Amino acid sequence: MCGIVGYIGTADATAIIVDGLQRLEYRGYDSAGVAVLNGKGIEVRRDVGKLSNLRARVQADPIHGTLGIGHTRWATHGIPSQRNAHPHVSMAGDFVVVHNGIVENYLELREQLMAEGVNFASDTDTEVIVQLIERYAHAEVEVDFASAVRQAVRCLRGAHAIVVIHKHEPNQMIAVRIGNAGGVALGLGEGEMYVASDIPAILEHTRRMVFLESRQMALISREGYALFDLDGQPLVGDVQTIAWDPVSAAKGEYKHFMQKEIFEQPRAITDTLGGRIDFEHHRVHLPDLNLSAGHALELRRLVTVACGTSYYSGLVGKFFIEQIARLNVEVDYGSEYRYRDPIIDRQTAILAITQSGETVDTLAAMEEARDKGGTVWSIVNAFGSQAMRVADGTITMNAGPEIGVASTKAFTSSIVDQYLLAIYLGQLRGTINDEQRVALVQDASRIPALVSKALELDEQVHQLAGELYHFTDFLFVGRGLNYPIALEGALKLKEISYIHAEGYPAGEMKHGPIALIDENMPVLAIAPRDGLYEKMISQIEQAKARGGLVIAVATEGDTLIAGKADHVLYIPQTAELINPVVSVIPLQLLAYHIAVWRGADVDQPRNLAKSVTVE
Ligand code: AGP
């Protein structure tokens, strides 16, 4: 997903924009640029590669002004190059645009514009936007800046986040949001205004923000903003105060954001639990779900939709909600659910799990469910994101900003949110008695300390990673609640170290994967002391019998397994249901350390972006 930053005020726009883009680095990009309006008109600086290249360029060839826009690009149309980097300037040089999203009909628009005599300077879909704006602004019947932008965006198909400035409008910047192509946040300052695709870019300047909804347009000046729909009808913005502090969005003493976020999990989970448990009565309260007892009793099915790590979180949550609330749960990928014409009725609720709140496949699944009359809930980390706005009710993760592309604290927080949801539904549906509820709530309160204890494995895992990082294939196996953790452990490893890794239900090994096992295929076996322990020991023995190298995640005090596996990573004893939140910790650490041993770009793995806002 691309990054967007804009500024209008009295300070130097270039510095504010480039610093803001730096805070969006994690979104993934291959080029960057900045445009500033000054006494000499619109000046642009762009470069490929890391943001440091753009920073060097503006230092060598400065541009100064108090109105500007900038962009980090994650190429979708047009190879990464200086000519394809944003911002893009219209042919006559009157307008400049930055854009997040895909213009699905850009080819026909490009042909139309070229037939009208427009010369394109890039291969991007974005450029058609700025040329359209200029076409309408320079039409025989001249229209004003806002009308030209409105008419231009009406021609576009797809989802877009757009910011535009006009050479002859030194006190105005326009932002537009259509569909789900990443956020558009307006930052409210004193005599200055900001716009950004994500909160961290402008949080050091202001905590007061307005988040544009789909099909909204903001006219932004030094005095403030005016909000409209695309028909020009005025709207009232919902000003929100962001609680995050800028420091927590920085790395602190950690080497990578991912490392910091792994170690923030006790704090994050404490915040996830915070304000939702009445420890005096051992009851869970989730008022933001807007769920009545009657509706809870009426429900017959919950469908969880998510992508990637969030999907694996949903697989864990299925166990909680089925066992505690006795509600049938189906878990599906957002990218699959949206195209299978799902059966939805009033007795079906949809739960979308999404850290960013902007994953297009998950958002589309939510809209599909909503269109069919289902109740739509979301579990979201990014405050103010689209998933929060589309849902009938939201349980926020409260994990704080997650910058590393590989999700860690959001994963465990989203599991804890589902544990809370299961208890809450159990309370409303009467499927748990007082004794059960008290025990479940007490188990929840122990999670932060258990996670802290598991993090003490860090040095042992660092050493172990030094012995494993040269392998090219890994198998992760687990059963029951820990099968999704095997999937997650494999995803963590492959996405940041680029090592091929597969997660598998341990019971399936004999149905194929065991053919892979030899001394070149380390097997990560998650084998806590639970009801499936004996089965896991058997799987470990099968792997060892074939020369496999077995690393077991086991319960502290389990001496038997030490004689079976080559390495053992001991985690504390936990209640069975909350074990996954703890068993994933050594796997997060292992993926992290192996990636570091391999010299990989941990926070910005190749080909990946923090939030996938395109299909
Ligand atoms: C997780 O480590 C990956 N970066 C990826 O699978 C991610 O979980 C997925 O893209 C979903 O993101 P979301 O939770 O923001 O919707």
XYZ file of C-alpha atoms and ligand atoms in Angstrom:
631
model
C 0.000 0.000 0.000
C 1.414 3.430 -0.849
C 1.980 6.214 1.628
C 0.570 9.739 1.297
C 1.450 12.912 3.263
C 0.246 16.475 2.610
C 0.737 19.766 4.448
C -0.613 23.287 4.254
C 0.438 25.889 6.800
C 3.295 28.274 7.553
C 6.200 25.837 8.093
C 8.460 24.214 5.504
C 6.278 21.649 3.772
C 9.148 19.611 2.298
C 10.653 18.680 5.671
C 7.271 17.798 7.203
C 6.325 15.660 4.208
C 9.583 13.737 3.887
C 9.679 13.060 7.655
C 6.075 11.891 7.473
C 6.835 9.574 4.564
C 9.710 8.140 6.585
C 7.177 7.036 9.206
C 5.208 5.251 6.499
C 8.249 3.316 5.249
C 6.796 0.114 6.677
C 3.999 0.201 4.143
C 6.399 -0.923 1.510
C 7.495 1.178 -1.439
C 9.922 1.267 -4.323
C 9.970 5.002 -5.101
C 9.026 8.283 -3.472
C 8.462 11.934 -4.301
C 7.400 15.345 -3.031
C 5.807 18.356 -4.729
C 5.712 21.857 -3.255
C 3.890 25.017 -4.337
C 6.086 28.092 -3.996
C 6.544 31.455 -5.625
C 7.881 29.720 -8.713
C 4.860 27.412 -9.161
C 4.875 23.671 -8.492
C 8.257 22.009 -7.999
C 8.711 18.237 -7.816
C 11.482 15.984 -6.608
C 11.192 12.175 -7.067
C 13.450 9.166 -6.764
C 13.429 5.370 -6.858
C 14.515 3.123 -4.025
C 14.659 3.932 -0.345
C 13.352 7.182 1.025
C 16.941 8.176 1.822
C 17.440 8.662 -1.923
C 14.632 11.229 -2.026
C 15.937 12.875 1.126
C 19.371 13.206 -0.486
C 17.821 14.635 -3.626
C 15.886 17.381 -1.827
C 18.975 18.218 0.205
C 21.072 18.543 -2.957
C 18.377 20.400 -4.864
C 16.047 21.971 -2.259
C 12.433 22.988 -2.770
C 10.713 25.172 -0.196
C 7.114 26.222 0.261
C 4.294 25.985 2.775
C 1.945 23.793 0.715
C 2.928 20.385 -0.574
C 2.184 16.689 -1.026
C 4.360 13.591 -0.970
C 4.082 9.873 -1.695
C 5.849 6.552 -1.275
C 4.862 4.247 -4.116
C 4.330 0.486 -4.105
C 4.283 -0.164 -7.827
C 1.100 -1.582 -9.305
C 1.112 -0.029 -12.782
C 4.419 0.965 -14.339
C 7.825 -0.231 -13.218
C 9.506 1.537 -10.285
C 11.266 4.497 -11.906
C 11.651 8.223 -11.485
C 9.132 8.916 -14.245
C 6.564 6.635 -12.623
C 7.108 7.900 -9.085
C 4.434 10.168 -7.655
C 3.571 13.068 -7.462
C 2.278 13.339 -11.027
C 1.876 16.726 -12.740
C -0.735 17.609 -15.353
C 0.428 18.447 -18.865
C 0.046 22.229 -18.497
C 1.652 22.019 -15.062
C -1.341 23.415 -13.155
C -2.146 20.393 -10.964
C -0.193 17.762 -9.081
C -1.603 14.540 -7.602
C -0.608 11.714 -5.284
C -2.742 8.575 -5.259
C -3.248 5.267 -3.467
C -5.327 2.583 -5.219
C -5.857 1.372 -8.786
C -7.694 3.146 -11.622
C -9.320 0.041 -13.081
C -10.404 1.862 -16.273
C -7.195 3.777 -16.777
C -6.457 2.389 -20.238
C -9.690 3.710 -21.788
C -9.259 7.013 -19.963
C -5.671 7.283 -21.168
C -6.732 6.655 -24.752
C -9.494 9.263 -24.523
C -7.118 11.840 -23.112
C -4.410 11.094 -25.661
C -6.999 11.504 -28.425
C -7.685 14.957 -26.939
C -4.016 15.787 -27.272
C -2.738 14.956 -23.818
C 0.877 13.790 -23.681
C 1.529 11.380 -20.844
C 4.788 11.596 -18.986
C 4.512 8.240 -17.166
C 3.187 4.670 -17.505
C 1.072 4.903 -14.381
C -2.681 4.671 -13.948
C -2.443 7.605 -11.527
C -1.492 10.084 -14.216
C -4.923 9.850 -15.837
C -6.353 11.422 -12.655
C -4.295 14.606 -12.838
C -4.848 14.911 -16.605
C -8.601 14.540 -16.126
C -8.619 17.277 -13.484
C -6.825 19.614 -15.852
C -9.192 18.686 -18.687
C -12.200 19.775 -16.607
C -10.495 22.816 -15.158
C -9.547 24.065 -18.628
C -12.818 23.125 -20.289
C -14.623 25.769 -22.307
C -16.897 26.315 -19.348
C -14.225 26.800 -16.720
C -15.001 25.182 -13.380
C -13.390 25.774 -10.017
C -10.768 23.511 -8.449
C -13.234 21.454 -6.393
C -15.623 20.953 -9.310
C -12.783 19.882 -11.596
C -11.656 17.291 -9.047
C -15.222 16.094 -8.493
C -15.842 15.656 -12.200
C -12.545 13.851 -12.675
C -13.055 11.326 -9.888
C -16.515 10.538 -11.204
C -14.769 9.049 -14.268
C -12.712 6.626 -12.198
C -13.486 2.980 -11.441
C -11.788 1.271 -8.521
C -10.820 2.349 -5.010
C -8.815 5.526 -4.498
C -7.202 7.845 -1.998
C -6.217 11.055 -3.795
C -4.638 14.366 -2.726
C -4.363 17.264 -5.214
C -2.878 20.735 -5.188
C -3.389 23.506 -7.770
C -0.714 25.927 -8.946
C -3.144 28.850 -8.725
C -4.713 27.912 -5.381
C -2.008 28.599 -2.771
C -4.448 28.181 0.098
C -6.147 24.948 -0.829
C -5.421 21.217 -0.962
C -8.102 18.663 -1.865
C -8.340 15.081 -0.583
C -10.741 12.435 -1.849
C -11.508 8.903 -0.699
C -13.375 6.362 -2.826
C -13.736 2.746 -1.664
C -11.052 1.001 0.316
C -7.647 2.012 -0.956
C -6.068 2.861 2.340
C -7.105 5.613 4.683
C -7.241 9.393 4.334
C -6.728 11.102 7.663
C -6.960 14.891 8.058
C -4.738 16.241 10.838
C -6.056 19.415 12.497
C -3.411 21.977 13.504
C -3.379 25.662 14.480
C -3.123 27.647 11.240
C -2.000 24.491 9.481
C -3.508 21.226 8.291
C -2.137 17.783 7.462
C -3.345 14.868 5.399
C -1.951 11.330 5.530
C -2.774 7.771 4.535
C -1.945 6.587 8.070
C -1.785 7.997 11.582
C 1.973 7.638 12.352
C 2.917 10.025 9.521
C 1.422 13.080 11.248
C 0.928 12.011 14.867
C 3.879 14.071 16.118
C 2.123 17.201 14.825
C -1.449 16.598 15.941
C -3.631 14.047 17.668
C -6.893 15.533 16.369
C -7.922 13.787 13.191
C -10.853 13.321 10.852
C -10.992 10.127 8.820
C -12.588 10.389 5.405
C -15.264 7.841 4.573
C -15.656 6.391 1.102
C -16.997 8.902 -1.482
C -16.035 11.943 0.589
C -13.989 14.987 -0.443
C -12.223 17.487 1.816
C -11.278 21.040 0.856
C -8.334 21.820 3.116
C -6.906 25.283 3.866
C -4.712 26.815 6.563
C -7.841 27.707 8.467
C -9.254 24.173 8.517
C -11.303 21.928 6.270
C -14.731 21.569 4.663
C -16.142 18.096 4.001
C -18.478 17.163 1.131
C -19.875 14.120 -0.574
C -19.115 13.695 -4.277
C -22.334 15.483 -5.171
C -21.069 18.557 -3.357
C -23.370 18.180 -0.361
C -21.687 19.452 2.827
C -20.949 16.959 5.595
C -19.818 17.247 9.195
C -16.462 15.646 10.048
C -16.123 13.419 13.134
C -13.037 14.788 14.911
C -11.280 12.031 16.875
C -8.379 12.258 19.301
C -5.711 9.598 18.791
C -4.322 8.222 22.058
C -1.177 6.678 20.551
C 2.026 8.495 21.525
C 4.613 9.159 18.792
C 7.375 7.485 20.824
C 5.532 4.151 20.897
C 5.492 4.290 17.127
C 9.263 4.500 17.078
C 11.666 1.594 17.567
C 13.040 2.620 20.932
C 15.978 0.447 21.975
C 14.986 -2.361 19.625
C 16.778 -3.239 16.396
C 13.562 -3.705 14.426
C 9.905 -2.791 14.813
C 9.068 -6.507 14.711
C 11.356 -7.200 17.673
C 9.842 -4.305 19.611
C 6.333 -5.518 18.852
C 7.120 -9.101 19.912
C 8.280 -7.775 23.277
C 5.353 -5.374 23.580
C 2.886 -8.249 23.701
C 2.450 -8.400 27.502
C 1.661 -4.680 27.457
C -0.506 -4.973 24.358
C -2.531 -7.873 25.769
C -2.980 -5.988 29.033
C -4.441 -3.134 26.980
C -6.559 -5.580 25.000
C -8.073 -6.869 28.252
C -8.263 -3.419 29.788
C -11.722 -2.021 30.433
C -13.439 -5.176 29.218
C -13.329 -7.335 32.331
C -15.211 -6.588 35.529
C -12.857 -8.443 37.854
C -15.156 -7.902 40.825
C -17.919 -9.945 39.207
C -15.686 -11.772 36.722
C -17.766 -10.675 33.786
C -16.807 -9.494 30.308
C -18.314 -6.330 28.856
C -18.134 -5.546 25.121
C -20.522 -2.602 24.688
C -18.940 -1.594 21.361
C -20.344 -4.767 19.832
C -23.876 -3.291 20.111
C -25.262 -6.818 20.665
C -28.480 -7.483 22.558
C -29.051 -10.665 24.525
C -31.992 -11.440 22.297
C -29.901 -11.228 19.159
C -27.114 -13.262 20.777
C -29.621 -16.026 21.510
C -30.971 -15.817 17.952
C -27.568 -16.359 16.361
C -26.942 -19.788 14.854
C -23.663 -19.227 13.065
C -20.617 -16.986 13.077
C -18.492 -16.645 9.953
C -15.013 -15.314 10.527
C -13.380 -13.700 7.494
C -9.757 -12.568 7.420
C -6.489 -12.860 5.542
C -3.035 -14.140 6.392
C -2.121 -14.050 10.047
C -5.546 -12.694 10.928
C -7.092 -15.742 9.296
C -5.007 -18.004 11.544
C -6.174 -15.991 14.514
C -9.730 -16.739 13.425
C -8.940 -20.467 13.359
C -7.926 -20.215 17.020
C -10.994 -18.158 17.916
C -13.233 -20.833 16.437
C -12.298 -23.139 19.303
C -13.125 -20.493 21.924
C -16.498 -19.500 20.505
C -17.649 -23.033 19.798
C -16.531 -24.409 23.161
C -17.592 -21.474 25.340
C -20.572 -19.955 23.529
C -21.695 -23.129 21.714
C -22.025 -21.151 18.495
C -21.030 -22.755 15.202
C -18.072 -20.955 13.647
C -16.915 -21.115 10.031
C -13.596 -19.473 9.135
C -12.829 -18.355 5.592
C -10.278 -16.294 3.727
C -11.624 -12.859 2.793
C -10.397 -13.387 -0.766
C -12.437 -16.607 -1.060
C -15.536 -15.599 0.889
C -16.302 -12.566 -1.244
C -16.657 -14.698 -4.391
C -18.597 -17.714 -3.158
C -22.041 -16.103 -2.970
C -22.285 -17.021 0.737
C -25.496 -17.942 2.510
C -26.262 -15.185 4.987
C -29.340 -14.618 7.133
C -30.325 -12.735 10.268
C -29.062 -15.643 12.363
C -25.587 -15.289 10.889
C -22.973 -12.880 12.188
C -19.772 -12.068 10.330
C -16.558 -11.384 12.239
C -13.842 -9.640 10.224
C -10.378 -9.737 11.794
C -7.996 -7.178 10.360
C -5.062 -5.413 12.009
C -4.960 -2.598 9.446
C -8.704 -2.383 8.962
C -7.949 -1.691 5.302
C -7.357 -5.137 3.731
C -9.418 -4.957 0.605
C -10.380 -8.651 0.536
C -11.580 -8.552 4.118
C -13.473 -5.280 3.587
C -15.115 -6.699 0.477
C -16.179 -9.785 2.427
C -17.715 -7.509 5.063
C -19.634 -5.591 2.415
C -20.800 -8.838 0.777
C -22.158 -9.995 4.136
C -23.709 -6.618 4.874
C -25.439 -6.524 1.485
C -26.994 -9.883 2.363
C -28.354 -8.642 5.660
C -25.820 -10.195 8.030
C -24.634 -8.578 11.234
C -21.036 -7.492 10.656
C -18.509 -7.177 13.485
C -14.827 -6.403 13.252
C -11.717 -6.935 15.360
C -9.373 -4.133 14.340
C -6.152 -2.535 15.537
C -5.911 0.580 13.365
C -8.215 3.126 14.954
C -10.438 4.985 12.500
C -9.901 2.422 9.731
C -12.522 1.465 7.180
C -13.316 -1.883 8.825
C -14.271 -0.041 12.008
C -16.575 2.232 10.061
C -18.265 -0.498 8.030
C -18.914 -2.820 10.995
C -22.083 -2.816 13.143
C -19.796 -3.290 16.131
C -16.044 -3.455 16.728
C -13.707 -4.966 19.294
C -10.461 -3.004 18.995
C -7.206 -4.857 19.582
C -5.669 -1.903 21.473
C -2.210 -3.290 20.625
C -0.842 0.110 19.596
C 0.687 0.822 16.188
C 2.067 -2.336 14.532
C 4.738 -1.200 12.097
C 6.578 -4.417 11.224
C 5.069 -6.026 8.154
C 5.052 -9.387 9.960
C 2.171 -9.241 12.404
C 2.940 -10.328 15.972
C 1.253 -8.355 18.776
C -1.873 -7.813 16.688
C -2.101 -11.579 16.226
C -2.056 -12.371 19.938
C -4.306 -9.401 20.762
C -6.845 -10.518 18.178
C -6.855 -13.997 19.737
C -7.453 -12.480 23.167
C -10.276 -10.366 21.698
C -11.942 -13.550 20.459
C -11.494 -15.160 23.860
C -13.301 -12.165 25.375
C -15.961 -12.377 22.672
C -16.506 -16.065 23.429
C -17.034 -15.364 27.128
C -19.308 -12.409 26.325
C -21.428 -14.521 23.964
C -21.444 -17.295 26.569
C -22.793 -14.847 29.145
C -25.534 -13.635 26.802
C -26.451 -17.095 25.517
C -26.310 -18.702 28.973
C -23.921 -21.419 27.844
C -21.493 -20.994 30.773
C -22.282 -21.080 34.483
C -20.775 -18.777 37.103
C -17.988 -21.165 38.001
C -16.941 -21.620 34.386
C -17.108 -17.883 33.735
C -14.946 -17.067 36.776
C -12.334 -19.636 35.699
C -12.254 -18.324 32.126
C -11.863 -14.727 33.271
C -9.126 -15.657 35.716
C -7.306 -17.503 32.939
C -7.515 -14.364 30.789
C -5.954 -12.239 33.497
C -2.918 -14.550 33.573
C -2.076 -14.212 29.872
C 0.264 -11.161 30.022
C 2.466 -12.790 32.676
C 2.578 -16.093 30.775
C 3.611 -14.291 27.602
C 6.310 -12.428 29.532
C 7.630 -15.763 30.771
C 7.707 -17.199 27.251
C 9.678 -14.166 26.040
C 12.507 -15.268 28.345
C 13.263 -17.857 25.638
C 14.725 -15.091 23.488
C 18.412 -15.848 24.013
C 17.939 -19.627 23.661
C 16.004 -19.075 20.451
C 18.650 -16.679 19.166
C 21.283 -19.420 19.653
C 19.073 -22.062 18.083
C 18.393 -19.819 15.088
C 22.149 -19.716 14.532
C 22.024 -23.473 13.961
C 18.931 -23.443 11.745
C 19.113 -20.393 9.501
C 20.897 -22.184 6.678
C 18.082 -24.707 6.140
C 15.882 -24.116 3.100
C 12.712 -25.982 4.135
C 10.802 -26.225 7.439
C 7.705 -28.091 8.551
C 5.566 -26.766 11.408
C 3.087 -29.191 12.958
C 0.499 -28.919 15.700
C -2.907 -30.288 16.712
C -6.171 -28.779 17.796
C -5.699 -25.220 19.050
C -2.054 -25.397 18.030
C -2.641 -26.349 14.414
C -3.330 -22.662 13.554
C -0.170 -21.809 15.490
C 1.798 -24.167 13.255
C 0.357 -22.299 10.255
C 1.254 -18.940 11.796
C 4.787 -20.067 12.713
C 5.354 -21.132 9.119
C 4.013 -17.850 7.749
C 6.196 -15.779 10.092
C 9.295 -17.666 8.963
C 8.595 -17.576 5.253
C 7.532 -13.935 5.034
C 10.597 -12.434 6.707
C 13.376 -14.956 5.993
C 12.156 -16.131 2.554
C 12.665 -19.757 3.644
C 10.030 -22.201 2.402
C 7.950 -23.312 5.406
C 4.707 -25.240 5.682
C 2.261 -25.514 8.562
C 0.373 -28.774 8.825
C -2.008 -30.572 11.164
C 0.283 -33.083 12.869
C -2.190 -35.872 12.262
C -1.846 -35.308 8.525
C 1.894 -35.988 8.440
C 1.343 -39.655 7.536
C -0.914 -38.616 4.638
C 1.950 -37.155 2.628
C 4.248 -34.643 4.288
C 6.205 -37.346 6.107
C 7.747 -38.201 2.738
C 9.574 -34.884 3.017
C 11.203 -35.674 6.332
C 14.952 -36.125 6.406
C 17.943 -34.424 7.977
C 17.405 -31.412 5.728
C 13.874 -30.659 6.916
C 13.652 -29.308 10.478
C 10.264 -30.061 12.077
C 8.811 -27.585 14.587
C 6.394 -29.627 16.736
C 4.083 -27.753 19.104
C 3.487 -30.286 21.877
C 2.187 -28.749 25.115
C 0.885 -30.939 27.923
C -2.714 -31.005 26.689
C -5.192 -33.633 25.665
C -3.331 -34.286 22.402
C 0.133 -34.569 23.918
C 0.516 -38.319 23.434
C -0.403 -37.954 19.776
C 2.225 -35.263 19.347
C 4.883 -37.439 20.969
C 4.024 -40.107 18.432
C 4.429 -37.600 15.588
C 7.791 -36.539 16.947
C 8.921 -40.167 17.094
C 7.781 -40.680 13.483
C 9.816 -37.687 12.368
C 12.873 -38.788 14.307
C 12.623 -42.306 12.861
C 13.108 -40.721 9.446
C 16.136 -38.739 10.406
C 14.255 -35.510 10.953
C 15.608 -32.701 13.118
C 12.849 -31.968 15.642
C 12.437 -28.769 17.648
C 9.596 -29.104 20.165
C 7.639 -26.355 21.876
C 6.780 -28.045 25.183
C 5.459 -27.353 28.654
C 8.079 -26.549 31.259
C 8.794 -29.561 33.477
C 8.112 -32.046 30.683
C 11.277 -34.166 30.862
C 9.900 -36.958 28.647
C 9.970 -34.850 25.500
C 13.611 -33.928 26.102
C 14.465 -37.516 25.246
C 12.460 -37.371 22.015
C 13.269 -34.041 20.352
C 16.629 -32.570 19.355
C 15.790 -29.196 20.881
C 13.046 -28.181 23.322
C 11.659 -24.687 23.828
C 9.824 -24.724 27.139
C 6.826 -22.484 27.674
C 4.934 -22.134 30.970
C 1.989 -24.368 31.836
C -1.254 -22.698 30.767
C -4.963 -23.407 30.706
C -5.609 -25.341 27.499
C -7.640 -22.668 25.722
C -5.101 -19.885 26.131
C -2.099 -22.021 25.227
C -1.904 -20.729 21.608
C -1.254 -17.165 22.776
C 1.852 -18.476 24.545
C 2.984 -21.245 22.165
C 3.282 -18.751 19.293
C 5.883 -16.678 21.150
C 8.905 -18.965 20.521
C 7.866 -19.271 16.886
C 7.744 -15.479 16.479
C 11.182 -15.238 18.083
C 12.554 -18.030 15.894
C 11.330 -16.417 12.667
C 12.765 -13.086 13.800
C 16.206 -14.431 14.740
C 16.550 -16.645 11.664
C 15.731 -13.613 9.492
C 18.349 -11.557 11.335
C 20.943 -14.322 10.961
C 20.153 -14.277 7.235
C 20.536 -10.517 7.027
C 16.954 -10.139 5.772
C 15.039 -6.853 5.795
C 12.935 -7.836 8.815
C 10.508 -4.900 8.932
C 10.068 -4.489 5.186
C 10.309 -7.952 3.601
C 10.565 -7.988 -0.176
C 7.306 -8.044 -2.176
C 5.192 -7.408 0.942
C 3.337 -4.390 2.296
C 1.861 -3.869 5.752
C -1.646 -3.605 4.460
C -2.858 -5.133 1.213
C -5.336 -2.651 -0.205
C -5.257 -4.040 -3.736
C -6.580 -7.418 -4.923
C 1.056 -11.171 8.590
O 2.349 -11.318 9.177
C 1.136 -10.743 7.167
N 1.787 -9.478 7.058
C -0.198 -10.775 6.457
O -0.570 -12.136 6.312
C -1.360 -10.052 7.162
O -1.739 -10.760 8.323
C -2.566 -10.012 6.202
O -2.214 -9.242 5.072
C -3.840 -9.438 6.851
O -3.602 -8.108 7.259
P -4.741 -7.393 8.182
O -4.767 -8.138 9.493
O -4.273 -5.981 8.323
O -6.042 -7.525 7.453
